[in-house]
């Protein structure tokens, strides 16, 4: 089974603090993603990476940065947190390699999420 | 610009009912349409997916209906059970040989009452 783990389930930070959210996957997947999930807004892509040291901006990259030094690990960095970054953060991984014939596209496997509260 | 519109935002059905969740997309280049299911405290997980060369796909009690000309697709849950209570997300992407990103709808919270 694919396993995607996230370093924390819950975090409480004060405005202006720096936050590292770490994600680790154990399936040797090439692609990794960071989303934030907010009620009524669904999942919005922050950044993704298709290879070590490679990163691409998603739909809402402002206020975030990422790091991928190893294939299995993808970190989301909030340099100076603000209250509007209070959210659920979800990490996912995928591979472009097609598996069984029923695998019609690139399945993303999600971690359990980190709920961040910024006070 | 919201590329995948999902409705309704929430839905309550009785056990045994058939909830239907609808999605509409704008980008005709999309060629992969998955549905993800998310239980409270968990990350989303792939439930079922379809490519636009077929109009329907069934997996157990879950069915996707796809209308390419209308750029719409929907999820039907037959004989719904309380254990189906979850948030459902439709999504769309363009399949290519490298990487692909998913564009998600805003989600539908489904409650199946006993």
PDB file of N, CA, C and O in Angstrom, chain B residues 6-62:
ATOM      1  N   UNK B   6     -18.851  22.122  -9.262  1.00  0.00           N
ATOM      2  CA  UNK B   6     -19.476  20.953  -8.628  1.00  0.00           C
ATOM      3  C   UNK B   6     -20.706  21.370  -7.853  1.00  0.00           C
ATOM      4  O   UNK B   6     -20.709  22.401  -7.185  1.00  0.00           O
ATOM      5  N   UNK B   7     -21.750  20.561  -7.950  1.00  0.00           N
ATOM      6  CA  UNK B   7     -22.971  20.833  -7.197  1.00  0.00           C
ATOM      7  C   UNK B   7     -23.655  19.512  -6.851  1.00  0.00           C
ATOM      8  O   UNK B   7     -23.482  18.510  -7.543  1.00  0.00           O
ATOM      9  N   UNK B   8     -24.418  19.482  -5.772  1.00  0.00           N
ATOM     10  CA  UNK B   8     -24.622  20.551  -4.793  1.00  0.00           C
ATOM     11  C   UNK B   8     -23.464  20.624  -3.808  1.00  0.00           C
ATOM     12  O   UNK B   8     -22.595  19.750  -3.799  1.00  0.00           O
ATOM     13  N   UNK B   9     -23.476  21.615  -2.972  1.00  0.00           N
ATOM     14  CA  UNK B   9     -22.433  21.775  -1.963  1.00  0.00           C
ATOM     15  C   UNK B   9     -22.623  20.750  -0.846  1.00  0.00           C
ATOM     16  O   UNK B   9     -21.660  20.286  -0.246  1.00  0.00           O
ATOM     17  N   UNK B  10     -23.888  20.443  -0.544  1.00  0.00           N
ATOM     18  CA  UNK B  10     -24.175  19.425   0.456  1.00  0.00           C
ATOM     19  C   UNK B  10     -25.437  18.676   0.058  1.00  0.00           C
ATOM     20  O   UNK B  10     -26.256  19.182  -0.711  1.00  0.00           O
ATOM     21  N   UNK B  11     -25.578  17.480   0.604  1.00  0.00           N
ATOM     22  CA  UNK B  11     -26.658  16.592   0.173  1.00  0.00           C
ATOM     23  C   UNK B  11     -26.987  15.639   1.310  1.00  0.00           C
ATOM     24  O   UNK B  11     -26.084  15.055   1.922  1.00  0.00           O
ATOM     25  N   UNK B  12     -28.266  15.515   1.601  1.00  0.00           N
ATOM     26  CA  UNK B  12     -28.709  14.565   2.615  1.00  0.00           C
ATOM     27  C   UNK B  12     -29.695  13.602   1.960  1.00  0.00           C
ATOM     28  O   UNK B  12     -30.658  14.049   1.323  1.00  0.00           O
ATOM     29  N   UNK B  13     -29.446  12.308   2.093  1.00  0.00           N
ATOM     30  CA  UNK B  13     -30.364  11.302   1.567  1.00  0.00           C
ATOM     31  C   UNK B  13     -30.603  10.254   2.639  1.00  0.00           C
ATOM     32  O   UNK B  13     -29.807  10.095   3.572  1.00  0.00           O
ATOM     33  N   UNK B  14     -31.680   9.523   2.473  1.00  0.00           N
ATOM     34  CA  UNK B  14     -31.945   8.419   3.385  1.00  0.00           C
ATOM     35  C   UNK B  14     -31.226   7.172   2.880  1.00  0.00           C
ATOM     36  O   UNK B  14     -30.970   7.027   1.675  1.00  0.00           O
ATOM     37  N   UNK B  15     -30.958   6.289   3.794  1.00  0.00           N
ATOM     38  CA  UNK B  15     -30.353   5.007   3.444  1.00  0.00           C
ATOM     39  C   UNK B  15     -31.141   4.344   2.321  1.00  0.00           C
ATOM     40  O   UNK B  15     -32.371   4.320   2.361  1.00  0.00           O
ATOM     41  N   UNK B  16     -30.433   3.858   1.312  1.00  0.00           N
ATOM     42  CA  UNK B  16     -31.071   3.235   0.168  1.00  0.00           C
ATOM     43  C   UNK B  16     -31.345   4.188  -0.982  1.00  0.00           C
ATOM     44  O   UNK B  16     -31.639   3.753  -2.099  1.00  0.00           O
ATOM     45  N   UNK B  17     -31.251   5.486  -0.712  1.00  0.00           N
ATOM     46  CA  UNK B  17     -31.471   6.477  -1.754  1.00  0.00           C
ATOM     47  C   UNK B  17     -30.310   6.532  -2.745  1.00  0.00           C
ATOM     48  O   UNK B  17     -29.281   5.860  -2.570  1.00  0.00           O
ATOM     49  N   UNK B  18     -30.474   7.321  -3.794  1.00  0.00           N
ATOM     50  CA  UNK B  18     -29.449   7.427  -4.847  1.00  0.00           C
ATOM     51  C   UNK B  18     -28.995   8.879  -4.949  1.00  0.00           C
ATOM     52  O   UNK B  18     -29.558   9.666  -5.728  1.00  0.00           O
ATOM     53  N   UNK B  19     -27.987   9.249  -4.181  1.00  0.00           N
ATOM     54  CA  UNK B  19     -27.481  10.623  -4.315  1.00  0.00           C
ATOM     55  C   UNK B  19     -26.773  10.810  -5.653  1.00  0.00           C
ATOM     56  O   UNK B  19     -26.111   9.892  -6.149  1.00  0.00           O
ATOM     57  N   UNK B  20     -26.933  11.979  -6.227  1.00  0.00           N
ATOM     58  CA  UNK B  20     -26.288  12.320  -7.495  1.00  0.00           C
ATOM     59  C   UNK B  20     -25.528  13.624  -7.307  1.00  0.00           C
ATOM     60  O   UNK B  20     -26.089  14.607  -6.835  1.00  0.00           O
ATOM     61  N   UNK B  21     -24.273  13.598  -7.674  1.00  0.00           N
ATOM     62  CA  UNK B  21     -23.415  14.778  -7.583  1.00  0.00           C
ATOM     63  C   UNK B  21     -22.969  15.124  -8.996  1.00  0.00           C
ATOM     64  O   UNK B  21     -22.526  14.248  -9.748  1.00  0.00           O
ATOM     65  N   UNK B  22     -23.091  16.391  -9.336  1.00  0.00           N
ATOM     66  CA  UNK B  22     -22.837  16.822 -10.710  1.00  0.00           C
ATOM     67  C   UNK B  22     -21.604  17.712 -10.809  1.00  0.00           C
ATOM     68  O   UNK B  22     -21.330  18.506  -9.917  1.00  0.00           O
ATOM     69  N   UNK B  23     -20.906  17.563 -11.923  1.00  0.00           N
ATOM     70  CA  UNK B  23     -19.761  18.421 -12.198  1.00  0.00           C
ATOM     71  C   UNK B  23     -19.777  18.855 -13.652  1.00  0.00           C
ATOM     72  O   UNK B  23     -20.217  18.089 -14.526  1.00  0.00           O
ATOM     73  N   UNK B  24     -19.313  20.068 -13.888  1.00  0.00           N
ATOM     74  CA  UNK B  24     -19.208  20.603 -15.237  1.00  0.00           C
ATOM     75  C   UNK B  24     -17.816  21.187 -15.413  1.00  0.00           C
ATOM     76  O   UNK B  24     -17.260  21.766 -14.470  1.00  0.00           O
ATOM     77  N   UNK B  25     -17.250  21.002 -16.580  1.00  0.00           N
ATOM     78  CA  UNK B  25     -15.910  21.509 -16.833  1.00  0.00           C
ATOM     79  C   UNK B  25     -15.920  22.412 -18.054  1.00  0.00           C
ATOM     80  O   UNK B  25     -16.842  22.384 -18.870  1.00  0.00           O
ATOM     81  N   UNK B  26     -14.852  23.202 -18.167  1.00  0.00           N
ATOM     82  CA  UNK B  26     -14.780  24.165 -19.265  1.00  0.00           C
ATOM     83  C   UNK B  26     -13.697  23.818 -20.282  1.00  0.00           C
ATOM     84  O   UNK B  26     -13.857  24.063 -21.471  1.00  0.00           O
ATOM     85  N   UNK B  27     -12.604  23.254 -19.795  1.00  0.00           N
ATOM     86  CA  UNK B  27     -11.453  23.010 -20.666  1.00  0.00           C
ATOM     87  C   UNK B  27     -11.655  21.709 -21.446  1.00  0.00           C
ATOM     88  O   UNK B  27     -11.626  20.615 -20.885  1.00  0.00           O
ATOM     89  N   UNK B  28     -11.820  21.811 -22.758  1.00  0.00           N
ATOM     90  CA  UNK B  28     -12.062  20.619 -23.568  1.00  0.00           C
ATOM     91  C   UNK B  28     -10.827  19.739 -23.712  1.00  0.00           C
ATOM     92  O   UNK B  28     -10.916  18.629 -24.238  1.00  0.00           O
ATOM     93  N   UNK B  29      -9.696  20.201 -23.247  1.00  0.00           N
ATOM     94  CA  UNK B  29      -8.484  19.382 -23.282  1.00  0.00           C
ATOM     95  C   UNK B  29      -8.440  18.366 -22.148  1.00  0.00           C
ATOM     96  O   UNK B  29      -7.652  17.411 -22.187  1.00  0.00           O
ATOM     97  N   UNK B  30      -9.275  18.532 -21.142  1.00  0.00           N
ATOM     98  CA  UNK B  30      -9.327  17.547 -20.057  1.00  0.00           C
ATOM     99  C   UNK B  30      -9.690  16.180 -20.632  1.00  0.00           C
ATOM    100  O   UNK B  30     -10.622  16.045 -21.428  1.00  0.00           O
ATOM    101  N   UNK B  31      -8.972  15.146 -20.198  1.00  0.00           N
ATOM    102  CA  UNK B  31      -9.287  13.814 -20.700  1.00  0.00           C
ATOM    103  C   UNK B  31      -9.225  12.738 -19.613  1.00  0.00           C
ATOM    104  O   UNK B  31      -9.141  11.542 -19.910  1.00  0.00           O
ATOM    105  N   UNK B  32      -9.267  13.152 -18.371  1.00  0.00           N
ATOM    106  CA  UNK B  32      -9.297  12.197 -17.263  1.00  0.00           C
ATOM    107  C   UNK B  32     -10.112  12.824 -16.153  1.00  0.00           C
ATOM    108  O   UNK B  32      -9.851  13.970 -15.747  1.00  0.00           O
ATOM    109  N   UNK B  33     -11.120  12.070 -15.679  1.00  0.00           N
ATOM    110  CA  UNK B  33     -12.081  12.629 -14.734  1.00  0.00           C
ATOM    111  C   UNK B  33     -12.250  11.666 -13.555  1.00  0.00           C
ATOM    112  O   UNK B  33     -13.060  10.749 -13.587  1.00  0.00           O
ATOM    113  N   UNK B  34     -11.497  11.896 -12.489  1.00  0.00           N
ATOM    114  CA  UNK B  34     -11.623  11.035 -11.308  1.00  0.00           C
ATOM    115  C   UNK B  34     -12.557  11.647 -10.259  1.00  0.00           C
ATOM    116  O   UNK B  34     -12.792  12.858 -10.240  1.00  0.00           O
ATOM    117  N   UNK B  35     -13.057  10.796  -9.411  1.00  0.00           N
ATOM    118  CA  UNK B  35     -13.781  11.217  -8.218  1.00  0.00           C
ATOM    119  C   UNK B  35     -12.981  10.733  -7.006  1.00  0.00           C
ATOM    120  O   UNK B  35     -12.543   9.596  -6.959  1.00  0.00           O
ATOM    121  N   UNK B  36     -12.852  11.638  -6.025  1.00  0.00           N
ATOM    122  CA  UNK B  36     -12.177  11.309  -4.781  1.00  0.00           C
ATOM    123  C   UNK B  36     -13.178  11.365  -3.637  1.00  0.00           C
ATOM    124  O   UNK B  36     -14.087  12.210  -3.627  1.00  0.00           O
ATOM    125  N   UNK B  37     -12.980  10.479  -2.663  1.00  0.00           N
ATOM    126  CA  UNK B  37     -13.831  10.391  -1.489  1.00  0.00           C
ATOM    127  C   UNK B  37     -12.989  10.707  -0.256  1.00  0.00           C
ATOM    128  O   UNK B  37     -11.879  10.174  -0.110  1.00  0.00           O
ATOM    129  N   UNK B  38     -13.515  11.560   0.609  1.00  0.00           N
ATOM    130  CA  UNK B  38     -12.761  11.931   1.798  1.00  0.00           C
ATOM    131  C   UNK B  38     -13.620  11.760   3.041  1.00  0.00           C
ATOM    132  O   UNK B  38     -14.679  12.388   3.171  1.00  0.00           O
ATOM    133  N   UNK B  39     -13.149  10.938   3.966  1.00  0.00           N
ATOM    134  CA  UNK B  39     -13.802  10.780   5.260  1.00  0.00           C
ATOM    135  C   UNK B  39     -13.181  11.757   6.260  1.00  0.00           C
ATOM    136  O   UNK B  39     -12.021  12.157   6.104  1.00  0.00           O
ATOM    137  N   UNK B  40     -13.939  12.136   7.276  1.00  0.00           N
ATOM    138  CA  UNK B  40     -13.406  13.089   8.269  1.00  0.00           C
ATOM    139  C   UNK B  40     -12.082  12.610   8.868  1.00  0.00           C
ATOM    140  O   UNK B  40     -11.934  11.455   9.235  1.00  0.00           O
ATOM    141  N   UNK B  41     -11.121  13.510   8.925  1.00  0.00           N
ATOM    142  CA  UNK B  41      -9.820  13.191   9.503  1.00  0.00           C
ATOM    143  C   UNK B  41      -8.885  12.433   8.588  1.00  0.00           C
ATOM    144  O   UNK B  41      -7.784  12.044   9.002  1.00  0.00           O
ATOM    145  N   UNK B  42      -9.307  12.212   7.354  1.00  0.00           N
ATOM    146  CA  UNK B  42      -8.484  11.472   6.387  1.00  0.00           C
ATOM    147  C   UNK B  42      -8.239  12.326   5.157  1.00  0.00           C
ATOM    148  O   UNK B  42      -8.954  13.286   4.888  1.00  0.00           O
ATOM    149  N   UNK B  43      -7.207  11.950   4.393  1.00  0.00           N
ATOM    150  CA  UNK B  43      -7.005  12.588   3.112  1.00  0.00           C
ATOM    151  C   UNK B  43      -7.930  11.979   2.068  1.00  0.00           C
ATOM    152  O   UNK B  43      -8.446  10.869   2.247  1.00  0.00           O
ATOM    153  N   UNK B  44      -8.166  12.686   0.967  1.00  0.00           N
ATOM    154  CA  UNK B  44      -8.997  12.126  -0.107  1.00  0.00           C
ATOM    155  C   UNK B  44      -8.359  10.875  -0.683  1.00  0.00           C
ATOM    156  O   UNK B  44      -7.135  10.716  -0.675  1.00  0.00           O
ATOM    157  N   UNK B  45      -9.214   9.990  -1.206  1.00  0.00           N
ATOM    158  CA  UNK B  45      -8.743   8.763  -1.852  1.00  0.00           C
ATOM    159  C   UNK B  45      -9.531   8.554  -3.130  1.00  0.00           C
ATOM    160  O   UNK B  45     -10.743   8.822  -3.174  1.00  0.00           O
ATOM    161  N   UNK B  46      -8.843   8.056  -4.163  1.00  0.00           N
ATOM    162  CA  UNK B  46      -9.503   7.819  -5.444  1.00  0.00           C
ATOM    163  C   UNK B  46     -10.630   6.811  -5.274  1.00  0.00           C
ATOM    164  O   UNK B  46     -10.451   5.736  -4.710  1.00  0.00           O
ATOM    165  N   UNK B  47     -11.801   7.163  -5.808  1.00  0.00           N
ATOM    166  CA  UNK B  47     -12.980   6.299  -5.734  1.00  0.00           C
ATOM    167  C   UNK B  47     -13.238   5.609  -7.067  1.00  0.00           C
ATOM    168  O   UNK B  47     -13.394   4.395  -7.143  1.00  0.00           O
ATOM    169  N   UNK B  48     -13.303   6.391  -8.127  1.00  0.00           N
ATOM    170  CA  UNK B  48     -13.616   5.884  -9.452  1.00  0.00           C
ATOM    171  C   UNK B  48     -13.196   6.952 -10.451  1.00  0.00           C
ATOM    172  O   UNK B  48     -13.145   8.131 -10.106  1.00  0.00           O
ATOM    173  N   UNK B  49     -12.896   6.533 -11.685  1.00  0.00           N
ATOM    174  CA  UNK B  49     -12.458   7.506 -12.678  1.00  0.00           C
ATOM    175  C   UNK B  49     -12.933   7.076 -14.060  1.00  0.00           C
ATOM    176  O   UNK B  49     -13.252   5.895 -14.287  1.00  0.00           O
ATOM    177  N   UNK B  50     -12.960   8.037 -14.985  1.00  0.00           N
ATOM    178  CA  UNK B  50     -13.433   7.764 -16.332  1.00  0.00           C
ATOM    179  C   UNK B  50     -12.632   8.564 -17.334  1.00  0.00           C
ATOM    180  O   UNK B  50     -12.096   9.636 -17.004  1.00  0.00           O
ATOM    181  N   UNK B  51     -12.477   8.027 -18.523  1.00  0.00           N
ATOM    182  CA  UNK B  51     -11.925   8.765 -19.650  1.00  0.00           C
ATOM    183  C   UNK B  51     -13.082   9.125 -20.573  1.00  0.00           C
ATOM    184  O   UNK B  51     -14.123   8.461 -20.572  1.00  0.00           O
ATOM    185  N   UNK B  52     -12.965  10.143 -21.421  1.00  0.00           N
ATOM    186  CA  UNK B  52     -14.105  10.629 -22.195  1.00  0.00           C
ATOM    187  C   UNK B  52     -14.519   9.745 -23.372  1.00  0.00           C
ATOM    188  O   UNK B  52     -15.466  10.090 -24.080  1.00  0.00           O
ATOM    189  N   UNK B  53     -13.840   8.625 -23.574  1.00  0.00           N
ATOM    190  CA  UNK B  53     -14.238   7.761 -24.675  1.00  0.00           C
ATOM    191  C   UNK B  53     -15.391   6.820 -24.307  1.00  0.00           C
ATOM    192  O   UNK B  53     -15.877   6.074 -25.157  1.00  0.00           O
ATOM    193  N   UNK B  54     -15.829   6.860 -23.044  1.00  0.00           N
ATOM    194  CA  UNK B  54     -16.991   6.069 -22.635  1.00  0.00           C
ATOM    195  C   UNK B  54     -17.988   6.987 -21.948  1.00  0.00           C
ATOM    196  O   UNK B  54     -17.638   8.032 -21.432  1.00  0.00           O
ATOM    197  N   UNK B  55     -19.261   6.584 -21.951  1.00  0.00           N
ATOM    198  CA  UNK B  55     -20.309   7.433 -21.378  1.00  0.00           C
ATOM    199  C   UNK B  55     -20.686   7.024 -19.956  1.00  0.00           C
ATOM    200  O   UNK B  55     -21.359   7.770 -19.254  1.00  0.00           O
ATOM    201  N   UNK B  56     -20.245   5.839 -19.546  1.00  0.00           N
ATOM    202  CA  UNK B  56     -20.605   5.388 -18.203  1.00  0.00           C
ATOM    203  C   UNK B  56     -19.564   4.397 -17.707  1.00  0.00           C
ATOM    204  O   UNK B  56     -19.018   3.606 -18.471  1.00  0.00           O
ATOM    205  N   UNK B  57     -19.335   4.438 -16.405  1.00  0.00           N
ATOM    206  CA  UNK B  57     -18.462   3.456 -15.778  1.00  0.00           C
ATOM    207  C   UNK B  57     -19.020   3.100 -14.411  1.00  0.00           C
ATOM    208  O   UNK B  57     -19.415   3.990 -13.656  1.00  0.00           O
ATOM    209  N   UNK B  58     -19.060   1.808 -14.118  1.00  0.00           N
ATOM    210  CA  UNK B  58     -19.584   1.331 -12.835  1.00  0.00           C
ATOM    211  C   UNK B  58     -18.501   0.584 -12.076  1.00  0.00           C
ATOM    212  O   UNK B  58     -17.767  -0.214 -12.644  1.00  0.00           O
ATOM    213  N   UNK B  59     -18.448   0.850 -10.781  1.00  0.00           N
ATOM    214  CA  UNK B  59     -17.603   0.058  -9.895  1.00  0.00           C
ATOM    215  C   UNK B  59     -18.394  -0.162  -8.617  1.00  0.00           C
ATOM    216  O   UNK B  59     -18.534   0.748  -7.789  1.00  0.00           O
ATOM    217  N   UNK B  60     -18.956  -1.342  -8.501  1.00  0.00           N
ATOM    218  CA  UNK B  60     -19.795  -1.642  -7.340  1.00  0.00           C
ATOM    219  C   UNK B  60     -21.037  -0.779  -7.358  1.00  0.00           C
ATOM    220  O   UNK B  60     -21.773  -0.741  -8.343  1.00  0.00           O
ATOM    221  N   UNK B  61     -21.279  -0.037  -6.279  1.00  0.00           N
ATOM    222  CA  UNK B  61     -22.465   0.806  -6.193  1.00  0.00           C
ATOM    223  C   UNK B  61     -22.235   2.208  -6.763  1.00  0.00           C
ATOM    224  O   UNK B  61     -23.139   3.039  -6.754  1.00  0.00           O
ATOM    225  N   UNK B  62     -21.037   2.473  -7.238  1.00  0.00           N
ATOM    226  CA  UNK B  62     -20.698   3.806  -7.729  1.00  0.00           C
ATOM    227  C   UNK B  62     -20.659   3.823  -9.257  1.00  0.00           C
ATOM    228  O   UNK B  62     -20.063   2.940  -9.876  1.00  0.00           O
TER     229      UNK B  62
END
